[in-house]
């Protein structure tokens, strides 16, 4: 991975992380200040809390991606340490899907006239879980690459002994 690619990805991560923290702070402020009363049909407090937690899952995933990019840059991504960060991404995606299902459940009573919205929202949650499964497949590919890298290092050591 080139330096320009790494810098561009890190710039995007910094911008998105900064924006997400700002949104979280504003949502926490809205919760704490109590200025926005729940006079509408949706329970805003529950939606805000779930959204704050959901944004946190994205922040965890971004932190793991940052570490993986650093490992790629240093040439150490094909190691057992990388699995911790890939597992963190998978966990964050699953947690985000669960947060989305919670938002769907909180929103569902307000959609009695149009239950299709709840179905679409549930479908989006299933799609997010599908992304977690894709990353799990990629983790398996990383495991194969690490195993081959270890085997290649072992064979190189044996060859060095022979020579």
PDB file of N, CA and C in Angstrom, residues 27-134:
ATOM      1  N   UNK A  27     -25.384  15.045  20.810  1.00  0.00           N
ATOM      2  CA  UNK A  27     -26.501  14.204  21.246  1.00  0.00           C
ATOM      3  C   UNK A  27     -26.501  14.016  22.761  1.00  0.00           C
ATOM      4  N   UNK A  28     -25.331  13.863  23.341  1.00  0.00           N
ATOM      5  CA  UNK A  28     -25.255  13.767  24.799  1.00  0.00           C
ATOM      6  C   UNK A  28     -25.718  15.078  25.424  1.00  0.00           C
ATOM      7  N   UNK A  29     -25.313  16.201  24.830  1.00  0.00           N
ATOM      8  CA  UNK A  29     -25.743  17.510  25.330  1.00  0.00           C
ATOM      9  C   UNK A  29     -27.269  17.631  25.268  1.00  0.00           C
ATOM     10  N   UNK A  30     -27.879  17.153  24.181  1.00  0.00           N
ATOM     11  CA  UNK A  30     -29.340  17.199  24.065  1.00  0.00           C
ATOM     12  C   UNK A  30     -29.998  16.331  25.134  1.00  0.00           C
ATOM     13  N   UNK A  31     -29.376  15.202  25.456  1.00  0.00           N
ATOM     14  CA  UNK A  31     -29.916  14.343  26.508  1.00  0.00           C
ATOM     15  C   UNK A  31     -29.797  14.976  27.884  1.00  0.00           C
ATOM     16  N   UNK A  32     -28.619  15.537  28.144  1.00  0.00           N
ATOM     17  CA  UNK A  32     -28.350  16.084  29.478  1.00  0.00           C
ATOM     18  C   UNK A  32     -29.116  17.383  29.709  1.00  0.00           C
ATOM     19  N   UNK A  33     -29.189  18.246  28.707  1.00  0.00           N
ATOM     20  CA  UNK A  33     -29.824  19.551  28.887  1.00  0.00           C
ATOM     21  C   UNK A  33     -31.329  19.439  29.046  1.00  0.00           C
ATOM     22  N   UNK A  34     -31.930  18.442  28.432  1.00  0.00           N
ATOM     23  CA  UNK A  34     -33.371  18.251  28.559  1.00  0.00           C
ATOM     24  C   UNK A  34     -34.195  19.292  27.837  1.00  0.00           C
ATOM     25  N   UNK A  35     -33.584  20.056  26.943  1.00  0.00           N
ATOM     26  CA  UNK A  35     -34.314  21.107  26.229  1.00  0.00           C
ATOM     27  C   UNK A  35     -35.286  20.544  25.202  1.00  0.00           C
ATOM     28  N   UNK A  36     -34.976  19.367  24.671  1.00  0.00           N
ATOM     29  CA  UNK A  36     -35.813  18.770  23.645  1.00  0.00           C
ATOM     30  C   UNK A  36     -36.723  17.738  24.288  1.00  0.00           C
ATOM     31  N   UNK A  37     -37.953  18.138  24.592  1.00  0.00           N
ATOM     32  CA  UNK A  37     -38.891  17.250  25.258  1.00  0.00           C
ATOM     33  C   UNK A  37     -39.429  16.209  24.287  1.00  0.00           C
ATOM     34  N   UNK A  38     -39.834  15.079  24.823  1.00  0.00           N
ATOM     35  CA  UNK A  38     -40.372  14.005  23.995  1.00  0.00           C
ATOM     36  C   UNK A  38     -41.871  14.206  23.805  1.00  0.00           C
ATOM     37  N   UNK A  39     -42.218  15.175  22.997  1.00  0.00           N
ATOM     38  CA  UNK A  39     -43.626  15.440  22.731  1.00  0.00           C
ATOM     39  C   UNK A  39     -44.111  14.746  21.475  1.00  0.00           C
ATOM     40  N   UNK A  40     -43.211  14.194  20.703  1.00  0.00           N
ATOM     41  CA  UNK A  40     -43.581  13.557  19.439  1.00  0.00           C
ATOM     42  C   UNK A  40     -43.985  12.110  19.619  1.00  0.00           C
ATOM     43  N   UNK A  41     -44.079  11.420  18.503  1.00  0.00           N
ATOM     44  CA  UNK A  41     -44.517  10.034  18.531  1.00  0.00           C
ATOM     45  C   UNK A  41     -43.382   9.060  18.806  1.00  0.00           C
ATOM     46  N   UNK A  42     -42.145   9.514  18.669  1.00  0.00           N
ATOM     47  CA  UNK A  42     -41.002   8.637  18.891  1.00  0.00           C
ATOM     48  C   UNK A  42     -40.343   8.919  20.232  1.00  0.00           C
ATOM     49  N   UNK A  43     -39.885   7.890  20.923  1.00  0.00           N
ATOM     50  CA  UNK A  43     -39.144   8.095  22.176  1.00  0.00           C
ATOM     51  C   UNK A  43     -37.720   8.565  21.865  1.00  0.00           C
ATOM     52  N   UNK A  44     -37.529   9.862  21.876  1.00  0.00           N
ATOM     53  CA  UNK A  44     -36.249  10.435  21.457  1.00  0.00           C
ATOM     54  C   UNK A  44     -35.092  10.016  22.350  1.00  0.00           C
ATOM     55  N   UNK A  45     -35.306   9.887  23.643  1.00  0.00           N
ATOM     56  CA  UNK A  45     -34.217   9.521  24.545  1.00  0.00           C
ATOM     57  C   UNK A  45     -33.665   8.148  24.175  1.00  0.00           C
ATOM     58  N   UNK A  46     -34.527   7.191  23.964  1.00  0.00           N
ATOM     59  CA  UNK A  46     -34.067   5.852  23.597  1.00  0.00           C
ATOM     60  C   UNK A  46     -33.345   5.881  22.253  1.00  0.00           C
ATOM     61  N   UNK A  47     -33.884   6.594  21.293  1.00  0.00           N
ATOM     62  CA  UNK A  47     -33.234   6.678  19.984  1.00  0.00           C
ATOM     63  C   UNK A  47     -31.868   7.342  20.071  1.00  0.00           C
ATOM     64  N   UNK A  48     -31.773   8.385  20.891  1.00  0.00           N
ATOM     65  CA  UNK A  48     -30.477   9.062  21.038  1.00  0.00           C
ATOM     66  C   UNK A  48     -29.449   8.154  21.696  1.00  0.00           C
ATOM     67  N   UNK A  49     -29.829   7.465  22.743  1.00  0.00           N
ATOM     68  CA  UNK A  49     -28.889   6.576  23.438  1.00  0.00           C
ATOM     69  C   UNK A  49     -28.410   5.471  22.498  1.00  0.00           C
ATOM     70  N   UNK A  50     -29.338   4.870  21.770  1.00  0.00           N
ATOM     71  CA  UNK A  50     -28.956   3.812  20.833  1.00  0.00           C
ATOM     72  C   UNK A  50     -28.059   4.373  19.738  1.00  0.00           C
ATOM     73  N   UNK A  51     -28.368   5.566  19.253  1.00  0.00           N
ATOM     74  CA  UNK A  51     -27.557   6.180  18.204  1.00  0.00           C
ATOM     75  C   UNK A  51     -26.153   6.498  18.708  1.00  0.00           C
ATOM     76  N   UNK A  52     -26.043   6.998  19.920  1.00  0.00           N
ATOM     77  CA  UNK A  52     -24.726   7.290  20.502  1.00  0.00           C
ATOM     78  C   UNK A  52     -23.906   6.000  20.582  1.00  0.00           C
ATOM     79  N   UNK A  53     -24.533   4.919  21.019  1.00  0.00           N
ATOM     80  CA  UNK A  53     -23.830   3.631  21.089  1.00  0.00           C
ATOM     81  C   UNK A  53     -23.487   3.124  19.689  1.00  0.00           C
ATOM     82  N   UNK A  54     -24.401   3.308  18.741  1.00  0.00           N
ATOM     83  CA  UNK A  54     -24.139   2.886  17.363  1.00  0.00           C
ATOM     84  C   UNK A  54     -22.972   3.628  16.750  1.00  0.00           C
ATOM     85  N   UNK A  55     -22.892   4.920  17.006  1.00  0.00           N
ATOM     86  CA  UNK A  55     -21.754   5.706  16.514  1.00  0.00           C
ATOM     87  C   UNK A  55     -20.461   5.206  17.164  1.00  0.00           C
ATOM     88  N   UNK A  56     -20.556   4.812  18.428  1.00  0.00           N
ATOM     89  CA  UNK A  56     -19.386   4.249  19.108  1.00  0.00           C
ATOM     90  C   UNK A  56     -18.874   2.993  18.429  1.00  0.00           C
ATOM     91  N   UNK A  57     -19.786   2.180  17.895  1.00  0.00           N
ATOM     92  CA  UNK A  57     -19.343   0.972  17.193  1.00  0.00           C
ATOM     93  C   UNK A  57     -18.564   1.346  15.932  1.00  0.00           C
ATOM     94  N   UNK A  58     -19.006   2.378  15.246  1.00  0.00           N
ATOM     95  CA  UNK A  58     -18.273   2.831  14.055  1.00  0.00           C
ATOM     96  C   UNK A  58     -16.892   3.356  14.444  1.00  0.00           C
ATOM     97  N   UNK A  59     -16.807   4.031  15.585  1.00  0.00           N
ATOM     98  CA  UNK A  59     -15.519   4.552  16.039  1.00  0.00           C
ATOM     99  C   UNK A  59     -14.555   3.422  16.387  1.00  0.00           C
ATOM    100  N   UNK A  60     -15.066   2.364  16.987  1.00  0.00           N
ATOM    101  CA  UNK A  60     -14.217   1.197  17.286  1.00  0.00           C
ATOM    102  C   UNK A  60     -13.689   0.601  15.986  1.00  0.00           C
ATOM    103  N   UNK A  61     -14.576   0.452  15.004  1.00  0.00           N
ATOM    104  CA  UNK A  61     -14.151  -0.104  13.712  1.00  0.00           C
ATOM    105  C   UNK A  61     -13.093   0.784  13.063  1.00  0.00           C
ATOM    106  N   UNK A  62     -13.264   2.098  13.141  1.00  0.00           N
ATOM    107  CA  UNK A  62     -12.272   3.006  12.547  1.00  0.00           C
ATOM    108  C   UNK A  62     -10.921   2.888  13.253  1.00  0.00           C
ATOM    109  N   UNK A  63     -10.941   2.745  14.570  1.00  0.00           N
ATOM    110  CA  UNK A  63      -9.690   2.559  15.305  1.00  0.00           C
ATOM    111  C   UNK A  63      -8.983   1.272  14.890  1.00  0.00           C
ATOM    112  N   UNK A  64      -9.752   0.211  14.689  1.00  0.00           N
ATOM    113  CA  UNK A  64      -9.160  -1.059  14.249  1.00  0.00           C
ATOM    114  C   UNK A  64      -8.603  -0.942  12.833  1.00  0.00           C
ATOM    115  N   UNK A  65      -9.317  -0.251  11.960  1.00  0.00           N
ATOM    116  CA  UNK A  65      -8.822  -0.046  10.592  1.00  0.00           C
ATOM    117  C   UNK A  65      -7.524   0.762  10.639  1.00  0.00           C
ATOM    118  N   UNK A  66      -7.472   1.777  11.481  1.00  0.00           N
ATOM    119  CA  UNK A  66      -6.250   2.585  11.623  1.00  0.00           C
ATOM    120  C   UNK A  66      -5.062   1.693  11.985  1.00  0.00           C
ATOM    121  N   UNK A  67      -5.269   0.817  12.980  1.00  0.00           N
ATOM    122  CA  UNK A  67      -4.185  -0.079  13.403  1.00  0.00           C
ATOM    123  C   UNK A  67      -3.777  -1.033  12.291  1.00  0.00           C
ATOM    124  N   UNK A  68      -4.750  -1.565  11.549  1.00  0.00           N
ATOM    125  CA  UNK A  68      -4.435  -2.471  10.454  1.00  0.00           C
ATOM    126  C   UNK A  68      -3.667  -1.755   9.347  1.00  0.00           C
ATOM    127  N   UNK A  69      -4.039  -0.519   9.059  1.00  0.00           N
ATOM    128  CA  UNK A  69      -3.314   0.259   8.052  1.00  0.00           C
ATOM    129  C   UNK A  69      -1.876   0.489   8.506  1.00  0.00           C
ATOM    130  N   UNK A  70      -1.698   0.756   9.792  1.00  0.00           N
ATOM    131  CA  UNK A  70      -0.345   0.919  10.335  1.00  0.00           C
ATOM    132  C   UNK A  70       0.443  -0.381  10.184  1.00  0.00           C
ATOM    133  N   UNK A  71      -0.201  -1.498  10.443  1.00  0.00           N
ATOM    134  CA  UNK A  71       0.475  -2.786  10.301  1.00  0.00           C
ATOM    135  C   UNK A  71       0.831  -3.062   8.844  1.00  0.00           C
ATOM    136  N   UNK A  72      -0.062  -2.694   7.929  1.00  0.00           N
ATOM    137  CA  UNK A  72       0.239  -2.862   6.505  1.00  0.00           C
ATOM    138  C   UNK A  72       1.442  -2.022   6.134  1.00  0.00           C
ATOM    139  N   UNK A  73       1.461  -0.799   6.608  1.00  0.00           N
ATOM    140  CA  UNK A  73       2.557   0.123   6.300  1.00  0.00           C
ATOM    141  C   UNK A  73       3.899  -0.406   6.804  1.00  0.00           C
ATOM    142  N   UNK A  74       3.885  -1.071   7.968  1.00  0.00           N
ATOM    143  CA  UNK A  74       5.115  -1.622   8.544  1.00  0.00           C
ATOM    144  C   UNK A  74       5.402  -3.044   8.067  1.00  0.00           C
ATOM    145  N   UNK A  75       4.505  -3.604   7.267  1.00  0.00           N
ATOM    146  CA  UNK A  75       4.716  -4.950   6.759  1.00  0.00           C
ATOM    147  C   UNK A  75       4.489  -6.049   7.781  1.00  0.00           C
ATOM    148  N   UNK A  76       3.690  -5.767   8.804  1.00  0.00           N
ATOM    149  CA  UNK A  76       3.453  -6.756   9.860  1.00  0.00           C
ATOM    150  C   UNK A  76       2.011  -7.240   9.898  1.00  0.00           C
ATOM    151  N   UNK A  77       1.251  -6.976   8.848  1.00  0.00           N
ATOM    152  CA  UNK A  77      -0.168  -7.330   8.873  1.00  0.00           C
ATOM    153  C   UNK A  77      -0.369  -8.840   8.821  1.00  0.00           C
ATOM    154  N   UNK A  78       0.584  -9.577   8.244  1.00  0.00           N
ATOM    155  CA  UNK A  78       0.457 -11.027   8.193  1.00  0.00           C
ATOM    156  C   UNK A  78       1.054 -11.633   9.456  1.00  0.00           C
ATOM    157  N   UNK A  79       0.428 -11.302  10.577  1.00  0.00           N
ATOM    158  CA  UNK A  79       0.845 -11.828  11.874  1.00  0.00           C
ATOM    159  C   UNK A  79      -0.411 -12.090  12.702  1.00  0.00           C
ATOM    160  N   UNK A  80      -0.209 -12.801  13.805  1.00  0.00           N
ATOM    161  CA  UNK A  80      -1.353 -13.129  14.661  1.00  0.00           C
ATOM    162  C   UNK A  80      -1.918 -11.901  15.362  1.00  0.00           C
ATOM    163  N   UNK A  81      -1.158 -10.828  15.461  1.00  0.00           N
ATOM    164  CA  UNK A  81      -1.634  -9.596  16.091  1.00  0.00           C
ATOM    165  C   UNK A  81      -2.775  -8.975  15.294  1.00  0.00           C
ATOM    166  N   UNK A  82      -2.753  -9.145  13.987  1.00  0.00           N
ATOM    167  CA  UNK A  82      -3.786  -8.550  13.136  1.00  0.00           C
ATOM    168  C   UNK A  82      -5.167  -9.117  13.433  1.00  0.00           C
ATOM    169  N   UNK A  83      -5.221 -10.358  13.906  1.00  0.00           N
ATOM    170  CA  UNK A  83      -6.521 -10.969  14.166  1.00  0.00           C
ATOM    171  C   UNK A  83      -7.307 -10.210  15.230  1.00  0.00           C
ATOM    172  N   UNK A  84      -6.605  -9.640  16.186  1.00  0.00           N
ATOM    173  CA  UNK A  84      -7.283  -8.879  17.240  1.00  0.00           C
ATOM    174  C   UNK A  84      -8.061  -7.710  16.638  1.00  0.00           C
ATOM    175  N   UNK A  85      -7.457  -7.037  15.679  1.00  0.00           N
ATOM    176  CA  UNK A  85      -8.109  -5.876  15.077  1.00  0.00           C
ATOM    177  C   UNK A  85      -9.216  -6.286  14.106  1.00  0.00           C
ATOM    178  N   UNK A  86      -9.012  -7.371  13.386  1.00  0.00           N
ATOM    179  CA  UNK A  86     -10.074  -7.868  12.503  1.00  0.00           C
ATOM    180  C   UNK A  86     -11.257  -8.346  13.347  1.00  0.00           C
ATOM    181  N   UNK A  87     -10.977  -9.017  14.452  1.00  0.00           N
ATOM    182  CA  UNK A  87     -12.053  -9.432  15.358  1.00  0.00           C
ATOM    183  C   UNK A  87     -12.774  -8.211  15.932  1.00  0.00           C
ATOM    184  N   UNK A  88     -12.028  -7.148  16.208  1.00  0.00           N
ATOM    185  CA  UNK A  88     -12.645  -5.904  16.686  1.00  0.00           C
ATOM    186  C   UNK A  88     -13.595  -5.312  15.654  1.00  0.00           C
ATOM    187  N   UNK A  89     -13.203  -5.370  14.395  1.00  0.00           N
ATOM    188  CA  UNK A  89     -14.069  -4.865  13.325  1.00  0.00           C
ATOM    189  C   UNK A  89     -15.330  -5.719  13.225  1.00  0.00           C
ATOM    190  N   UNK A  90     -15.166  -7.040  13.279  1.00  0.00           N
ATOM    191  CA  UNK A  90     -16.326  -7.932  13.205  1.00  0.00           C
ATOM    192  C   UNK A  90     -17.271  -7.655  14.383  1.00  0.00           C
ATOM    193  N   UNK A  91     -16.715  -7.544  15.572  1.00  0.00           N
ATOM    194  CA  UNK A  91     -17.531  -7.258  16.752  1.00  0.00           C
ATOM    195  C   UNK A  91     -18.245  -5.924  16.651  1.00  0.00           C
ATOM    196  N   UNK A  92     -17.551  -4.920  16.121  1.00  0.00           N
ATOM    197  CA  UNK A  92     -18.172  -3.600  15.971  1.00  0.00           C
ATOM    198  C   UNK A  92     -19.310  -3.645  14.962  1.00  0.00           C
ATOM    199  N   UNK A  93     -19.139  -4.401  13.885  1.00  0.00           N
ATOM    200  CA  UNK A  93     -20.199  -4.505  12.890  1.00  0.00           C
ATOM    201  C   UNK A  93     -21.413  -5.235  13.472  1.00  0.00           C
ATOM    202  N   UNK A  94     -21.176  -6.304  14.210  1.00  0.00           N
ATOM    203  CA  UNK A  94     -22.287  -7.028  14.835  1.00  0.00           C
ATOM    204  C   UNK A  94     -22.990  -6.129  15.854  1.00  0.00           C
ATOM    205  N   UNK A  95     -22.227  -5.381  16.639  1.00  0.00           N
ATOM    206  CA  UNK A  95     -22.829  -4.459  17.607  1.00  0.00           C
ATOM    207  C   UNK A  95     -23.631  -3.373  16.902  1.00  0.00           C
ATOM    208  N   UNK A  96     -23.125  -2.894  15.769  1.00  0.00           N
ATOM    209  CA  UNK A  96     -23.866  -1.888  15.000  1.00  0.00           C
ATOM    210  C   UNK A  96     -25.177  -2.469  14.488  1.00  0.00           C
ATOM    211  N   UNK A  97     -25.145  -3.719  14.037  1.00  0.00           N
ATOM    212  CA  UNK A  97     -26.382  -4.363  13.571  1.00  0.00           C
ATOM    213  C   UNK A  97     -27.379  -4.498  14.721  1.00  0.00           C
ATOM    214  N   UNK A  98     -26.888  -4.866  15.896  1.00  0.00           N
ATOM    215  CA  UNK A  98     -27.776  -4.980  17.051  1.00  0.00           C
ATOM    216  C   UNK A  98     -28.365  -3.624  17.435  1.00  0.00           C
ATOM    217  N   UNK A  99     -27.542  -2.579  17.357  1.00  0.00           N
ATOM    218  CA  UNK A  99     -28.057  -1.230  17.622  1.00  0.00           C
ATOM    219  C   UNK A  99     -29.118  -0.858  16.594  1.00  0.00           C
ATOM    220  N   UNK A 100     -28.878  -1.229  15.330  1.00  0.00           N
ATOM    221  CA  UNK A 100     -29.870  -0.936  14.284  1.00  0.00           C
ATOM    222  C   UNK A 100     -31.174  -1.691  14.544  1.00  0.00           C
ATOM    223  N   UNK A 101     -31.070  -2.968  14.962  1.00  0.00           N
ATOM    224  CA  UNK A 101     -32.278  -3.722  15.290  1.00  0.00           C
ATOM    225  C   UNK A 101     -33.011  -3.079  16.469  1.00  0.00           C
ATOM    226  N   UNK A 102     -32.261  -2.533  17.427  1.00  0.00           N
ATOM    227  CA  UNK A 102     -32.894  -1.844  18.559  1.00  0.00           C
ATOM    228  C   UNK A 102     -33.632  -0.594  18.073  1.00  0.00           C
ATOM    229  N   UNK A 103     -33.015   0.161  17.170  1.00  0.00           N
ATOM    230  CA  UNK A 103     -33.689   1.347  16.615  1.00  0.00           C
ATOM    231  C   UNK A 103     -34.934   0.915  15.850  1.00  0.00           C
ATOM    232  N   UNK A 104     -34.832  -0.192  15.129  1.00  0.00           N
ATOM    233  CA  UNK A 104     -35.988  -0.708  14.393  1.00  0.00           C
ATOM    234  C   UNK A 104     -37.124  -1.053  15.355  1.00  0.00           C
ATOM    235  N   UNK A 105     -36.785  -1.690  16.470  1.00  0.00           N
ATOM    236  CA  UNK A 105     -37.799  -2.071  17.453  1.00  0.00           C
ATOM    237  C   UNK A 105     -38.432  -0.842  18.105  1.00  0.00           C
ATOM    238  N   UNK A 106     -37.620   0.168  18.397  1.00  0.00           N
ATOM    239  CA  UNK A 106     -38.154   1.383  19.013  1.00  0.00           C
ATOM    240  C   UNK A 106     -39.046   2.133  18.019  1.00  0.00           C
ATOM    241  N   UNK A 107     -38.672   2.094  16.751  1.00  0.00           N
ATOM    242  CA  UNK A 107     -39.409   2.811  15.707  1.00  0.00           C
ATOM    243  C   UNK A 107     -40.667   2.067  15.259  1.00  0.00           C
ATOM    244  N   UNK A 108     -40.721   0.759  15.450  1.00  0.00           N
ATOM    245  CA  UNK A 108     -41.803  -0.066  14.916  1.00  0.00           C
ATOM    246  C   UNK A 108     -43.206   0.356  15.358  1.00  0.00           C
ATOM    247  N   UNK A 109     -43.428   0.676  16.645  1.00  0.00           N
ATOM    248  CA  UNK A 109     -44.797   1.067  17.020  1.00  0.00           C
ATOM    249  C   UNK A 109     -45.314   2.296  16.260  1.00  0.00           C
ATOM    250  N   UNK A 110     -44.439   3.164  15.862  1.00  0.00           N
ATOM    251  CA  UNK A 110     -44.856   4.345  15.106  1.00  0.00           C
ATOM    252  C   UNK A 110     -45.130   4.048  13.645  1.00  0.00           C
ATOM    253  N   UNK A 111     -44.847   2.834  13.218  1.00  0.00           N
ATOM    254  CA  UNK A 111     -45.026   2.460  11.815  1.00  0.00           C
ATOM    255  C   UNK A 111     -46.193   1.490  11.620  1.00  0.00           C
ATOM    256  N   UNK A 112     -47.193   1.551  12.500  1.00  0.00           N
ATOM    257  CA  UNK A 112     -48.319   0.611  12.384  1.00  0.00           C
ATOM    258  C   UNK A 112     -49.087   0.788  11.081  1.00  0.00           C
ATOM    259  N   UNK A 113     -49.158   2.015  10.592  1.00  0.00           N
ATOM    260  CA  UNK A 113     -49.879   2.254   9.340  1.00  0.00           C
ATOM    261  C   UNK A 113     -49.081   1.794   8.127  1.00  0.00           C
ATOM    262  N   UNK A 114     -47.770   1.734   8.270  1.00  0.00           N
ATOM    263  CA  UNK A 114     -46.905   1.333   7.157  1.00  0.00           C
ATOM    264  C   UNK A 114     -45.837   0.363   7.668  1.00  0.00           C
ATOM    265  N   UNK A 115     -46.202  -0.902   7.883  1.00  0.00           N
ATOM    266  CA  UNK A 115     -45.247  -1.861   8.442  1.00  0.00           C
ATOM    267  C   UNK A 115     -44.100  -2.196   7.494  1.00  0.00           C
ATOM    268  N   UNK A 116     -44.210  -1.806   6.241  1.00  0.00           N
ATOM    269  CA  UNK A 116     -43.126  -2.055   5.295  1.00  0.00           C
ATOM    270  C   UNK A 116     -41.844  -1.351   5.695  1.00  0.00           C
ATOM    271  N   UNK A 117     -41.977  -0.193   6.350  1.00  0.00           N
ATOM    272  CA  UNK A 117     -40.795   0.545   6.801  1.00  0.00           C
ATOM    273  C   UNK A 117     -40.015  -0.290   7.812  1.00  0.00           C
ATOM    274  N   UNK A 118     -40.734  -0.919   8.731  1.00  0.00           N
ATOM    275  CA  UNK A 118     -40.077  -1.770   9.717  1.00  0.00           C
ATOM    276  C   UNK A 118     -39.414  -2.959   9.034  1.00  0.00           C
ATOM    277  N   UNK A 119     -40.057  -3.519   8.044  1.00  0.00           N
ATOM    278  CA  UNK A 119     -39.468  -4.632   7.293  1.00  0.00           C
ATOM    279  C   UNK A 119     -38.203  -4.209   6.567  1.00  0.00           C
ATOM    280  N   UNK A 120     -38.234  -3.039   5.958  1.00  0.00           N
ATOM    281  CA  UNK A 120     -37.047  -2.527   5.267  1.00  0.00           C
ATOM    282  C   UNK A 120     -35.920  -2.286   6.265  1.00  0.00           C
ATOM    283  N   UNK A 121     -36.257  -1.701   7.409  1.00  0.00           N
ATOM    284  CA  UNK A 121     -35.231  -1.449   8.427  1.00  0.00           C
ATOM    285  C   UNK A 121     -34.635  -2.755   8.931  1.00  0.00           C
ATOM    286  N   UNK A 122     -35.472  -3.769   9.131  1.00  0.00           N
ATOM    287  CA  UNK A 122     -34.962  -5.076   9.562  1.00  0.00           C
ATOM    288  C   UNK A 122     -34.063  -5.675   8.480  1.00  0.00           C
ATOM    289  N   UNK A 123     -34.442  -5.495   7.221  1.00  0.00           N
ATOM    290  CA  UNK A 123     -33.615  -5.975   6.113  1.00  0.00           C
ATOM    291  C   UNK A 123     -32.257  -5.305   6.085  1.00  0.00           C
ATOM    292  N   UNK A 124     -32.222  -4.023   6.404  1.00  0.00           N
ATOM    293  CA  UNK A 124     -30.943  -3.305   6.469  1.00  0.00           C
ATOM    294  C   UNK A 124     -30.077  -3.903   7.585  1.00  0.00           C
ATOM    295  N   UNK A 125     -30.683  -4.226   8.713  1.00  0.00           N
ATOM    296  CA  UNK A 125     -29.933  -4.866   9.803  1.00  0.00           C
ATOM    297  C   UNK A 125     -29.354  -6.201   9.391  1.00  0.00           C
ATOM    298  N   UNK A 126     -30.131  -6.980   8.643  1.00  0.00           N
ATOM    299  CA  UNK A 126     -29.633  -8.262   8.150  1.00  0.00           C
ATOM    300  C   UNK A 126     -28.471  -8.034   7.177  1.00  0.00           C
ATOM    301  N   UNK A 127     -28.586  -7.002   6.336  1.00  0.00           N
ATOM    302  CA  UNK A 127     -27.500  -6.685   5.398  1.00  0.00           C
ATOM    303  C   UNK A 127     -26.229  -6.302   6.151  1.00  0.00           C
ATOM    304  N   UNK A 128     -26.367  -5.574   7.249  1.00  0.00           N
ATOM    305  CA  UNK A 128     -25.192  -5.208   8.057  1.00  0.00           C
ATOM    306  C   UNK A 128     -24.562  -6.463   8.651  1.00  0.00           C
ATOM    307  N   UNK A 129     -25.381  -7.396   9.097  1.00  0.00           N
ATOM    308  CA  UNK A 129     -24.838  -8.671   9.576  1.00  0.00           C
ATOM    309  C   UNK A 129     -24.126  -9.410   8.448  1.00  0.00           C
ATOM    310  N   UNK A 130     -24.624  -9.264   7.221  1.00  0.00           N
ATOM    311  CA  UNK A 130     -23.949  -9.849   6.065  1.00  0.00           C
ATOM    312  C   UNK A 130     -22.561  -9.279   5.865  1.00  0.00           C
ATOM    313  N   UNK A 131     -22.407  -7.988   6.134  1.00  0.00           N
ATOM    314  CA  UNK A 131     -21.082  -7.371   6.041  1.00  0.00           C
ATOM    315  C   UNK A 131     -20.146  -7.997   7.076  1.00  0.00           C
ATOM    316  N   UNK A 132     -20.665  -8.267   8.264  1.00  0.00           N
ATOM    317  CA  UNK A 132     -19.841  -8.932   9.287  1.00  0.00           C
ATOM    318  C   UNK A 132     -19.397 -10.306   8.802  1.00  0.00           C
ATOM    319  N   UNK A 133     -20.279 -11.012   8.113  1.00  0.00           N
ATOM    320  CA  UNK A 133     -19.907 -12.322   7.583  1.00  0.00           C
ATOM    321  C   UNK A 133     -18.843 -12.202   6.491  1.00  0.00           C
ATOM    322  N   UNK A 134     -18.932 -11.159   5.671  1.00  0.00           N
ATOM    323  CA  UNK A 134     -17.910 -10.929   4.640  1.00  0.00           C
ATOM    324  C   UNK A 134     -16.557 -10.683   5.293  1.00  0.00           C
TER     325      UNK A 134
END
